[in-house]
Amino acid sequence: MLAKRIIPCLDIKDGQTVKGTNFVNLRQAGDPVELGSAYSKQGADELVYLDITASHEGRKTFTELVGRIAAAINIPFTVGGGINELADVDRLLGAGADKVSINSAAIRRPELVDEIAGKFGSQVCVVAIDARETDGNWECYLNGGRVATGRNLFDWAREVCDRGAGEILFTSMNHDGVKCGFANEALARLADELTIPVIASGGAGEMAHFRDAFTDGKADAALAASVFHFGEIAIPELKHYLQAEGISVRI
Amino acid sequence: MNVAIVKYNAGNICSVVNAVRRLGTEPLVTDSPEALMKADRVIFPGQGEASHTMTYLRQHKLDEVIRSLKQPVLGICIGMQLMCRHSEEGDTACLGIFDAEVKRFVPALRTDKVPQMGWNTISNTRSPLFKGFAPEEFVYFVHSYYVPLNADTAAQTHYIQPYSAALQRDNFYATQFHPEKSGMVGERILRNFMEI
């Protein structure tokens, strides 16, 4: 049976792992390759590395890091951050990434999704969507939540799915960093409306939140950062808990 | 041990190179018929679309070379599908090493997403590739097309319906999943392949 995936997310700045709470106040949390290997050994099903460096120099550092990750790690990993055009995708896949995650660039130019899917296949194209709920309306945001786009979460998700995205990585900005659980209602609606896997992100605080994202939220995978980085939840324990709760996981 | 990896117009060869390196062997990535024929092991990996990759293989005469190989050959993902007789993807005539048809997943339920992406179990293994395996092990799959169960099925899995997770006939081995991305289990499969 296909397992539900547990995905630690590592935010990278200047070659180091960081994690923001509500997208600000970054804290150091270790070497990316070492941390990724440790997660892989603990049973993480996949890894996501997000480059939050804006500079050209930082991007070069990140590409080199992707090469080192690919050499060391034997599970799939996705990279994101600063991907604006097909050449960026080519560069990161060439360095050994399995998938790329695009966010702002897709909103600015939706055809990029078609181009990535057409050239490299849908399976490499993860579209990340950051959205916030206000009075029952889910709106997509850019630049770590600073810029509202006017786009509706569900309309945008359907559009990128039709354009050939392979997966949706949905972060609820209302839930991110708050540790009170994932946005399960919105997740379930995405899962029902889309024909591609949905990764839940934002809100993990305890093990039951992962269970709820898979049952109530019908998510295919759940992503979290700080609960893993700071040892609040250990992946082996989480997996055993989920298995005991009747959820198919890889152990 | 000389390990050659078939170089063609498919993506994701780099992760196979890395996986072979982790076993302590430097592989040769090549489209030279002589180099492929001389190697102790040949890996035919990749992600891609069937008709484009087959056209490329024919243009470079690699179709005949792969079919004629006598040493252990391991096809991975699209590599395995191209080793079959025919694929529904682009209505493509393939290499015909395995007498099987490659079909597209048809979702039975709303919850059946295509491609299948993620970790699934394999069982009923019967091949030296799976030496030392537990009855069920998780491996990593990413695919929209599948090979039904047939006489050459060497491991099976279940997504929407049961189908072939691996095939074997004579010196030809193939996995639908990605051993190079399947953690320690995948590493054991690659090591077993080297030790056949």
Tab-separated table of C-alpha atoms in Angstrom:
chain	number	residue	atom	x	y	z
A	1	MET	CA	0.000	0.000	0.000
A	2	LEU	CA	1.250	3.470	-0.865
A	3	ALA	CA	2.575	5.086	2.324
A	4	LYS	CA	1.820	8.574	3.583
A	5	ARG	CA	5.055	10.560	3.465
A	6	ILE	CA	6.789	12.487	6.241
A	7	ILE	CA	8.946	15.292	4.860
A	8	PRO	CA	11.320	17.442	6.915
A	9	CYS	CA	11.883	20.827	5.315
A	10	LEU	CA	15.238	22.561	5.598
A	11	ASP	CA	15.444	26.283	4.908
A	12	ILE	CA	18.910	27.162	3.637
A	13	LYS	CA	20.652	30.494	3.881
A	14	ASP	CA	24.306	30.836	2.843
A	15	GLY	CA	24.725	27.074	2.983
A	16	GLN	CA	23.267	26.668	6.485
A	17	THR	CA	19.894	25.427	7.738
A	18	VAL	CA	17.578	27.979	9.292
A	19	LYS	CA	13.935	28.004	10.245
A	20	GLY	CA	11.628	30.950	10.707
A	21	THR	CA	8.635	31.148	12.971
A	22	ASN	CA	5.847	32.756	10.965
A	23	PHE	CA	8.511	33.431	8.314
A	24	VAL	CA	10.653	35.753	10.488
A	25	ASN	CA	13.195	35.381	13.358
A	26	LEU	CA	15.536	32.863	11.751
A	27	ARG	CA	17.445	30.452	13.980
A	28	GLN	CA	20.409	28.198	13.081
A	29	ALA	CA	19.676	24.479	12.993
A	30	GLY	CA	22.640	22.614	11.570
A	31	ASP	CA	24.555	21.532	8.476
A	32	PRO	CA	22.172	20.705	5.573
A	33	VAL	CA	23.907	17.541	4.331
A	34	GLU	CA	24.460	16.151	7.816
A	35	LEU	CA	20.926	17.005	8.877
A	36	GLY	CA	19.473	15.485	5.687
A	37	SER	CA	21.449	12.245	6.184
A	38	ALA	CA	20.309	12.069	9.789
A	39	TYR	CA	16.674	12.486	8.753
A	40	SER	CA	17.064	9.870	6.038
A	41	LYS	CA	18.473	7.376	8.572
A	42	GLN	CA	15.601	8.151	10.949
A	43	GLY	CA	13.069	7.274	8.270
A	44	ALA	CA	12.166	10.561	6.580
A	45	ASP	CA	10.523	9.672	3.261
A	46	GLU	CA	11.704	12.695	1.366
A	47	LEU	CA	13.463	15.990	2.037
A	48	VAL	CA	12.752	19.530	0.922
A	49	TYR	CA	15.544	22.116	0.770
A	50	LEU	CA	14.425	25.713	0.310
A	51	ASP	CA	17.022	28.308	-0.639
A	52	ILE	CA	16.038	31.541	1.061
A	53	THR	CA	19.201	33.346	-0.071
A	54	ALA	CA	18.347	36.044	-2.579
A	55	SER	CA	21.802	36.871	-3.960
A	56	HIS	CA	23.419	35.486	-7.084
A	57	GLU	CA	26.410	34.318	-5.027
A	58	GLY	CA	24.081	32.518	-2.619
A	59	ARG	CA	22.433	30.720	-5.514
A	60	LYS	CA	25.785	29.363	-6.657
A	61	THR	CA	26.495	28.147	-3.126
A	62	PHE	CA	23.088	26.453	-3.082
A	63	THR	CA	23.723	24.647	-6.389
A	64	GLU	CA	26.985	23.284	-5.000
A	65	LEU	CA	25.134	22.209	-1.881
A	66	VAL	CA	22.541	20.371	-4.026
A	67	GLY	CA	25.394	18.417	-5.597
A	68	ARG	CA	26.707	17.413	-2.170
A	69	ILE	CA	23.222	16.421	-0.980
A	70	ALA	CA	22.679	14.273	-4.097
A	71	ALA	CA	25.997	12.508	-3.564
A	72	ALA	CA	25.279	11.722	0.084
A	73	ILE	CA	21.551	11.036	0.334
A	74	ASN	CA	19.671	7.999	-1.006
A	75	ILE	CA	16.078	9.223	-0.730
A	76	PRO	CA	14.276	11.732	-2.984
A	77	PHE	CA	14.698	15.432	-2.367
A	78	THR	CA	13.058	18.570	-3.671
A	79	VAL	CA	14.712	21.967	-3.949
A	80	GLY	CA	13.074	25.342	-4.124
A	81	GLY	CA	13.692	29.053	-3.769
A	82	GLY	CA	14.898	31.451	-6.423
A	83	ILE	CA	13.682	29.384	-9.370
A	84	ASN	CA	12.570	31.860	-12.013
A	85	GLU	CA	13.089	30.161	-15.334
A	86	LEU	CA	13.718	26.868	-17.069
A	87	ALA	CA	17.505	27.380	-16.854
A	88	ASP	CA	17.288	27.366	-13.027
A	89	VAL	CA	15.392	24.073	-13.137
A	90	ASP	CA	17.950	22.609	-15.512
A	91	ARG	CA	20.804	23.702	-13.232
A	92	LEU	CA	19.252	22.203	-10.053
A	93	LEU	CA	18.135	18.923	-11.651
A	94	GLY	CA	21.563	18.723	-13.239
A	95	ALA	CA	23.137	19.056	-9.795
A	96	GLY	CA	21.095	16.029	-8.701
A	97	ALA	CA	17.786	17.274	-7.285
A	98	ASP	CA	14.818	14.979	-7.925
A	99	LYS	CA	12.159	17.686	-8.000
A	100	VAL	CA	11.941	21.450	-7.976
A	101	SER	CA	9.425	23.519	-6.097
A	102	ILE	CA	8.279	26.772	-7.673
A	103	ASN	CA	6.143	29.437	-6.064
A	104	SER	CA	6.330	33.146	-6.963
A	105	ALA	CA	7.680	32.484	-10.464
A	106	ALA	CA	4.632	30.364	-11.285
A	107	ILE	CA	2.258	33.083	-10.149
A	108	ARG	CA	4.167	35.700	-12.127
A	109	ARG	CA	4.315	33.496	-15.228
A	110	PRO	CA	2.064	30.390	-15.030
A	111	GLU	CA	3.446	29.042	-18.348
A	112	LEU	CA	6.592	28.073	-16.430
A	113	VAL	CA	4.643	25.099	-15.035
A	114	ASP	CA	3.802	23.901	-18.569
A	115	GLU	CA	7.413	24.378	-19.625
A	116	ILE	CA	8.864	22.391	-16.707
A	117	ALA	CA	6.327	19.583	-17.120
A	118	GLY	CA	6.905	19.525	-20.883
A	119	LYS	CA	10.681	19.439	-20.689
A	120	PHE	CA	11.333	17.366	-17.548
A	121	GLY	CA	8.004	15.662	-16.795
A	122	SER	CA	5.268	16.475	-14.293
A	123	GLN	CA	6.934	14.365	-11.606
A	124	VAL	CA	9.706	16.950	-11.095
A	125	CYS	CA	7.356	19.918	-10.819
A	126	VAL	CA	6.100	20.756	-7.337
A	127	VAL	CA	4.082	23.960	-7.104
A	128	ALA	CA	4.277	25.547	-3.657
A	129	ILE	CA	1.363	27.717	-2.651
A	130	ASP	CA	1.351	29.980	0.419
A	131	ALA	CA	-2.179	31.059	1.245
A	132	ARG	CA	-3.995	32.842	4.028
A	133	GLU	CA	-7.648	32.602	4.985
A	134	THR	CA	-9.532	35.823	5.646
A	135	ASP	CA	-13.295	35.673	6.225
A	136	GLY	CA	-13.533	32.263	4.615
A	137	ASN	CA	-11.565	33.236	1.505
A	138	TRP	CA	-8.188	31.588	0.861
A	139	GLU	CA	-5.871	33.992	-0.960
A	140	CYS	CA	-2.407	33.161	-2.333
A	141	TYR	CA	0.553	35.236	-1.128
A	142	LEU	CA	4.086	35.851	-2.399
A	143	ASN	CA	7.460	36.642	-0.861
A	144	GLY	CA	6.969	34.801	2.416
A	145	GLY	CA	3.518	36.218	2.916
A	146	ARG	CA	4.212	39.891	2.341
A	147	VAL	CA	2.498	40.324	-1.028
A	148	ALA	CA	-1.149	39.433	-1.647
A	149	THR	CA	-1.862	38.179	-5.169
A	150	GLY	CA	-5.635	38.342	-5.411
A	151	ARG	CA	-5.603	34.713	-6.547
A	152	ASN	CA	-7.829	32.156	-4.858
A	153	LEU	CA	-6.044	29.074	-3.498
A	154	PHE	CA	-8.404	26.504	-5.029
A	155	ASP	CA	-8.583	28.176	-8.451
A	156	TRP	CA	-4.823	28.511	-8.599
A	157	ALA	CA	-4.238	24.919	-7.472
A	158	ARG	CA	-6.602	23.616	-10.168
A	159	GLU	CA	-4.900	25.769	-12.786
A	160	VAL	CA	-1.381	24.510	-12.011
A	161	CYS	CA	-2.688	20.941	-11.879
A	162	ASP	CA	-4.144	21.403	-15.385
A	163	ARG	CA	-0.869	22.938	-16.527
A	164	GLY	CA	1.033	19.813	-15.520
A	165	ALA	CA	2.227	20.251	-11.924
A	166	GLY	CA	3.111	16.923	-10.309
A	167	GLU	CA	2.352	17.872	-6.706
A	168	ILE	CA	0.996	20.762	-4.650
A	169	LEU	CA	2.844	21.897	-1.534
A	170	PHE	CA	0.249	23.930	0.342
A	171	THR	CA	1.318	26.102	3.283
A	172	SER	CA	-1.357	27.756	5.336
A	173	MET	CA	-0.003	31.062	6.583
A	174	ASN	CA	-2.646	31.112	9.290
A	175	HIS	CA	-1.246	27.858	10.685
A	176	ASP	CA	2.483	28.136	9.906
A	177	GLY	CA	4.650	28.428	13.011
A	178	VAL	CA	1.633	28.340	15.322
A	179	LYS	CA	1.930	24.578	16.047
A	180	CYS	CA	-1.823	24.057	16.419
A	181	GLY	CA	-2.299	21.624	13.530
A	182	PHE	CA	-2.548	21.790	9.742
A	183	ALA	CA	-5.312	23.525	7.730
A	184	ASN	CA	-7.259	20.302	7.353
A	185	GLU	CA	-10.465	21.638	5.813
A	186	ALA	CA	-8.632	23.418	3.023
A	187	LEU	CA	-6.356	20.395	2.562
A	188	ALA	CA	-9.290	18.009	2.217
A	189	ARG	CA	-10.891	20.290	-0.346
A	190	LEU	CA	-7.651	20.382	-2.357
A	191	ALA	CA	-7.322	16.588	-2.148
A	192	ASP	CA	-10.896	16.152	-3.395
A	193	GLU	CA	-10.587	18.639	-6.226
A	194	LEU	CA	-7.132	17.724	-7.547
A	195	THR	CA	-5.837	14.649	-9.353
A	196	ILE	CA	-2.274	15.087	-8.052
A	197	PRO	CA	-0.777	14.537	-4.564
A	198	VAL	CA	-1.054	17.285	-1.955
A	199	ILE	CA	1.660	17.948	0.636
A	200	ALA	CA	0.418	19.586	3.842
A	201	SER	CA	2.633	22.285	5.330
A	202	GLY	CA	2.367	24.694	8.228
A	203	GLY	CA	1.103	23.971	11.707
A	204	ALA	CA	2.730	20.762	12.966
A	205	GLY	CA	3.134	20.891	16.738
A	206	GLU	CA	2.397	17.363	17.934
A	207	MET	CA	2.077	13.874	16.495
A	208	ALA	CA	-1.730	13.946	16.383
A	209	HIS	CA	-1.533	16.884	13.955
A	210	PHE	CA	0.120	14.635	11.371
A	211	ARG	CA	-2.568	11.986	11.862
A	212	ASP	CA	-5.281	14.622	11.350
A	213	ALA	CA	-3.608	15.971	8.194
A	214	PHE	CA	-3.716	12.437	6.716
A	215	THR	CA	-7.228	11.519	7.885
A	216	ASP	CA	-9.262	14.754	8.034
A	217	GLY	CA	-7.012	16.630	5.597
A	218	LYS	CA	-6.621	13.631	3.209
A	219	ALA	CA	-3.053	14.794	2.521
A	220	ASP	CA	-0.622	12.482	0.717
A	221	ALA	CA	2.368	13.843	2.617
A	222	ALA	CA	3.051	16.176	5.524
A	223	LEU	CA	5.940	18.585	5.778
A	224	ALA	CA	7.383	20.202	8.881
A	225	ALA	CA	10.573	21.901	9.973
A	226	SER	CA	11.091	23.133	13.504
A	227	VAL	CA	9.380	20.223	15.317
A	228	PHE	CA	11.972	17.977	13.670
A	229	HIS	CA	14.976	20.316	13.807
A	230	PHE	CA	14.620	21.015	17.503
A	231	GLY	CA	13.835	17.417	18.407
A	232	GLU	CA	10.286	18.083	19.579
A	233	ILE	CA	9.070	15.189	17.446
A	234	ALA	CA	11.327	12.269	16.475
A	235	ILE	CA	10.494	10.690	13.102
A	236	PRO	CA	10.716	7.029	14.271
A	237	GLU	CA	8.268	7.715	17.105
A	238	LEU	CA	5.989	9.655	14.796
A	239	LYS	CA	5.896	6.790	12.310
A	240	HIS	CA	5.104	4.212	14.982
A	241	TYR	CA	2.379	6.464	16.329
A	242	LEU	CA	0.848	6.876	12.858
A	243	GLN	CA	1.019	3.137	12.217
A	244	ALA	CA	-0.785	2.475	15.516
A	245	GLU	CA	-3.410	4.984	14.372
A	246	GLY	CA	-4.014	2.871	11.264
A	247	ILE	CA	-2.142	5.048	8.768
A	248	SER	CA	0.101	3.405	6.169
A	249	VAL	CA	3.672	4.580	6.744
A	250	ARG	CA	7.090	3.265	5.749
A	251	ILE	CA	8.880	1.783	8.757
B	1	MET	CA	33.988	-4.231	-11.613
B	2	ASN	CA	33.169	-2.127	-14.697
B	3	VAL	CA	29.715	-0.620	-14.442
B	4	ALA	CA	28.352	1.174	-17.496
B	5	ILE	CA	25.300	3.409	-17.416
B	6	VAL	CA	23.495	3.885	-20.713
B	7	LYS	CA	23.658	7.529	-21.755
B	8	TYR	CA	20.571	8.649	-23.635
B	9	ASN	CA	17.976	11.428	-23.658
B	10	ALA	CA	16.379	10.522	-20.328
B	11	GLY	CA	16.557	12.503	-17.116
B	12	ASN	CA	17.813	11.538	-13.684
B	13	ILE	CA	20.903	9.562	-14.672
B	14	CYS	CA	22.869	11.585	-12.135
B	15	SER	CA	21.180	9.952	-9.132
B	16	VAL	CA	22.086	6.491	-10.462
B	17	VAL	CA	25.698	7.619	-10.886
B	18	ASN	CA	25.697	8.817	-7.264
B	19	ALA	CA	24.158	5.557	-6.026
B	20	VAL	CA	26.788	3.425	-7.801
B	21	ARG	CA	29.512	5.675	-6.379
B	22	ARG	CA	28.123	5.134	-2.871
B	23	LEU	CA	28.764	1.405	-3.437
B	24	GLY	CA	32.410	2.263	-4.068
B	25	THR	CA	32.471	1.938	-7.873
B	26	GLU	CA	32.995	4.726	-10.387
B	27	PRO	CA	30.527	4.075	-13.227
B	28	LEU	CA	31.072	4.939	-16.874
B	29	VAL	CA	28.200	6.896	-18.438
B	30	THR	CA	28.359	6.054	-22.121
B	31	ASP	CA	26.468	5.569	-25.384
B	32	SER	CA	29.380	3.724	-26.973
B	33	PRO	CA	28.288	0.206	-28.088
B	34	GLU	CA	31.814	-1.152	-27.455
B	35	ALA	CA	31.976	0.220	-23.915
B	36	LEU	CA	28.505	-1.097	-23.119
B	37	MET	CA	29.305	-4.555	-24.482
B	38	LYS	CA	32.599	-4.709	-22.554
B	39	ALA	CA	31.168	-3.698	-19.156
B	40	ASP	CA	30.593	-6.240	-16.359
B	41	ARG	CA	27.253	-4.642	-15.501
B	42	VAL	CA	25.010	-2.334	-17.501
B	43	ILE	CA	22.394	-0.053	-15.951
B	44	PHE	CA	19.645	1.381	-18.157
B	45	PRO	CA	18.062	4.100	-16.003
B	46	GLY	CA	15.976	7.158	-16.533
B	47	GLN	CA	12.873	9.202	-16.418
B	48	GLY	CA	11.285	10.291	-19.630
B	49	GLU	CA	8.685	9.744	-22.285
B	50	ALA	CA	8.606	6.408	-24.142
B	51	SER	CA	8.368	7.458	-27.801
B	52	HIS	CA	11.073	10.150	-27.608
B	53	THR	CA	13.502	7.912	-25.743
B	54	MET	CA	12.895	4.970	-28.121
B	55	THR	CA	13.455	7.199	-31.160
B	56	TYR	CA	16.755	8.325	-29.662
B	57	LEU	CA	17.827	4.745	-28.874
B	58	ARG	CA	17.058	3.631	-32.454
B	59	GLN	CA	18.850	6.587	-34.019
B	60	HIS	CA	21.942	5.766	-31.982
B	61	LYS	CA	21.608	1.998	-32.613
B	62	LEU	CA	21.451	1.506	-28.867
B	63	ASP	CA	18.276	-0.610	-29.224
B	64	GLU	CA	20.210	-3.424	-30.901
B	65	VAL	CA	23.108	-3.061	-28.480
B	66	ILE	CA	20.914	-3.331	-25.361
B	67	ARG	CA	19.024	-6.346	-26.745
B	68	SER	CA	22.299	-8.129	-27.530
B	69	LEU	CA	23.926	-7.693	-24.101
B	70	LYS	CA	24.984	-10.894	-22.311
B	71	GLN	CA	26.090	-9.545	-18.928
B	72	PRO	CA	23.597	-8.641	-16.156
B	73	VAL	CA	21.556	-5.585	-17.245
B	74	LEU	CA	19.357	-3.550	-14.908
B	75	GLY	CA	16.582	-1.354	-16.309
B	76	ILE	CA	15.108	1.251	-13.977
B	77	CYS	CA	11.695	2.962	-14.315
B	78	ILE	CA	11.374	4.111	-17.952
B	79	GLY	CA	14.343	1.786	-18.602
B	80	MET	CA	12.191	-1.164	-17.521
B	81	GLN	CA	9.235	0.037	-19.575
B	82	LEU	CA	11.404	0.416	-22.679
B	83	MET	CA	12.580	-3.189	-22.215
B	84	CYS	CA	8.972	-4.359	-22.729
B	85	ARG	CA	7.280	-5.083	-26.059
B	86	HIS	CA	5.073	-2.030	-26.402
B	87	SER	CA	4.011	1.021	-24.396
B	88	GLU	CA	0.683	2.827	-24.476
B	89	GLU	CA	2.695	5.997	-23.905
B	90	GLY	CA	2.898	7.478	-27.392
B	91	ASP	CA	1.839	4.054	-28.813
B	92	THR	CA	5.500	3.041	-28.858
B	93	ALA	CA	7.114	-0.197	-30.028
B	94	CYS	CA	9.821	-0.908	-27.435
B	95	LEU	CA	12.793	-3.274	-27.140
B	96	GLY	CA	10.786	-6.483	-26.634
B	97	ILE	CA	13.126	-8.085	-24.108
B	98	PHE	CA	10.123	-8.742	-21.870
B	99	ASP	CA	6.951	-9.898	-23.611
B	100	ALA	CA	4.736	-7.375	-21.842
B	101	GLU	CA	2.574	-4.368	-22.611
B	102	VAL	CA	3.070	-1.086	-20.689
B	103	LYS	CA	-0.284	0.466	-19.744
B	104	ARG	CA	-1.403	3.781	-18.307
B	105	PHE	CA	-2.862	3.843	-14.787
B	106	VAL	CA	-6.597	4.438	-14.903
B	107	PRO	CA	-7.817	5.832	-11.554
B	108	ALA	CA	-10.511	3.623	-10.029
B	109	LEU	CA	-11.311	6.017	-7.196
B	110	ARG	CA	-11.199	9.761	-6.715
B	111	THR	CA	-8.312	9.247	-4.314
B	112	ASP	CA	-6.155	7.460	-6.915
B	113	LYS	CA	-3.636	10.071	-7.993
B	114	VAL	CA	-1.615	9.607	-11.194
B	115	PRO	CA	1.402	9.526	-11.224
B	116	GLN	CA	1.833	7.242	-8.268
B	117	MET	CA	4.443	9.083	-6.259
B	118	GLY	CA	5.977	7.724	-3.094
B	119	TRP	CA	6.884	4.624	-1.129
B	120	ASN	CA	5.013	1.386	-1.719
B	121	THR	CA	5.645	-2.208	-0.684
B	122	ILE	CA	6.906	-4.973	-2.930
B	123	SER	CA	6.196	-8.650	-2.295
B	124	ASN	CA	6.355	-12.120	-3.901
B	125	THR	CA	9.938	-11.421	-4.850
B	126	ARG	CA	11.705	-14.044	-6.915
B	127	SER	CA	15.052	-12.801	-8.171
B	128	PRO	CA	18.619	-12.586	-6.856
B	129	LEU	CA	18.005	-8.812	-6.793
B	130	PHE	CA	15.966	-9.307	-3.639
B	131	LYS	CA	18.334	-11.627	-1.778
B	132	GLY	CA	18.015	-11.128	1.972
B	133	PHE	CA	14.640	-9.386	1.739
B	134	ALA	CA	11.775	-9.446	4.213
B	135	PRO	CA	8.390	-10.531	2.742
B	136	GLU	CA	7.480	-6.863	2.275
B	137	GLU	CA	9.821	-3.919	1.836
B	138	PHE	CA	9.145	-0.289	0.903
B	139	VAL	CA	10.681	1.188	-2.252
B	140	TYR	CA	10.214	4.518	-4.042
B	141	PHE	CA	8.002	4.771	-7.125
B	142	VAL	CA	7.240	7.664	-9.499
B	143	HIS	CA	5.291	6.633	-12.587
B	144	SER	CA	2.080	6.982	-14.592
B	145	TYR	CA	2.445	3.777	-16.640
B	146	TYR	CA	2.734	0.211	-15.326
B	147	VAL	CA	3.526	-3.320	-16.456
B	148	PRO	CA	0.806	-5.895	-15.632
B	149	LEU	CA	1.740	-9.127	-13.893
B	150	ASN	CA	3.245	-11.588	-16.392
B	151	ALA	CA	5.529	-14.626	-16.683
B	152	ASP	CA	8.644	-12.463	-16.060
B	153	THR	CA	7.305	-10.683	-12.948
B	154	ALA	CA	10.052	-10.833	-10.301
B	155	ALA	CA	8.278	-8.743	-7.632
B	156	GLN	CA	4.803	-7.332	-7.380
B	157	THR	CA	3.176	-4.305	-5.844
B	158	HIS	CA	-0.298	-2.803	-5.646
B	159	TYR	CA	-1.547	0.611	-6.740
B	160	ILE	CA	-5.063	0.744	-8.178
B	161	GLN	CA	-4.406	-2.916	-9.115
B	162	PRO	CA	-1.595	-5.456	-8.647
B	163	TYR	CA	1.221	-5.070	-11.182
B	164	SER	CA	4.921	-5.786	-11.756
B	165	ALA	CA	7.357	-3.964	-9.480
B	166	ALA	CA	10.242	-5.875	-11.063
B	167	LEU	CA	10.899	-8.157	-14.035
B	168	GLN	CA	13.571	-10.707	-14.824
B	169	ARG	CA	14.363	-12.857	-17.829
B	170	ASP	CA	17.781	-14.482	-18.300
B	171	ASN	CA	20.421	-11.751	-17.754
B	172	PHE	CA	17.870	-8.914	-17.929
B	173	TYR	CA	16.647	-7.416	-14.646
B	174	ALA	CA	14.366	-4.436	-14.241
B	175	THR	CA	12.612	-2.435	-11.540
B	176	GLN	CA	9.688	-0.050	-11.945
B	177	PHE	CA	10.733	1.703	-8.736
B	178	HIS	CA	13.937	3.664	-8.177
B	179	PRO	CA	16.480	1.618	-6.160
B	180	GLU	CA	18.821	4.641	-6.283
B	181	LYS	CA	16.230	6.605	-4.274
B	182	SER	CA	14.934	3.790	-2.058
B	183	GLY	CA	17.177	4.282	0.966
B	184	MET	CA	18.975	1.275	2.445
B	185	VAL	CA	16.584	-1.184	0.753
B	186	GLY	CA	17.450	0.251	-2.643
B	187	GLU	CA	21.133	0.159	-1.833
B	188	ARG	CA	20.825	-3.559	-1.032
B	189	ILE	CA	19.130	-4.182	-4.426
B	190	LEU	CA	21.966	-2.424	-6.255
B	191	ARG	CA	24.564	-4.328	-4.232
B	192	ASN	CA	22.762	-7.609	-5.005
B	193	PHE	CA	22.826	-6.675	-8.699
B	194	MET	CA	26.587	-6.152	-8.504
B	195	GLU	CA	26.991	-9.555	-6.831
B	196	ILE	CA	24.878	-11.614	-9.275
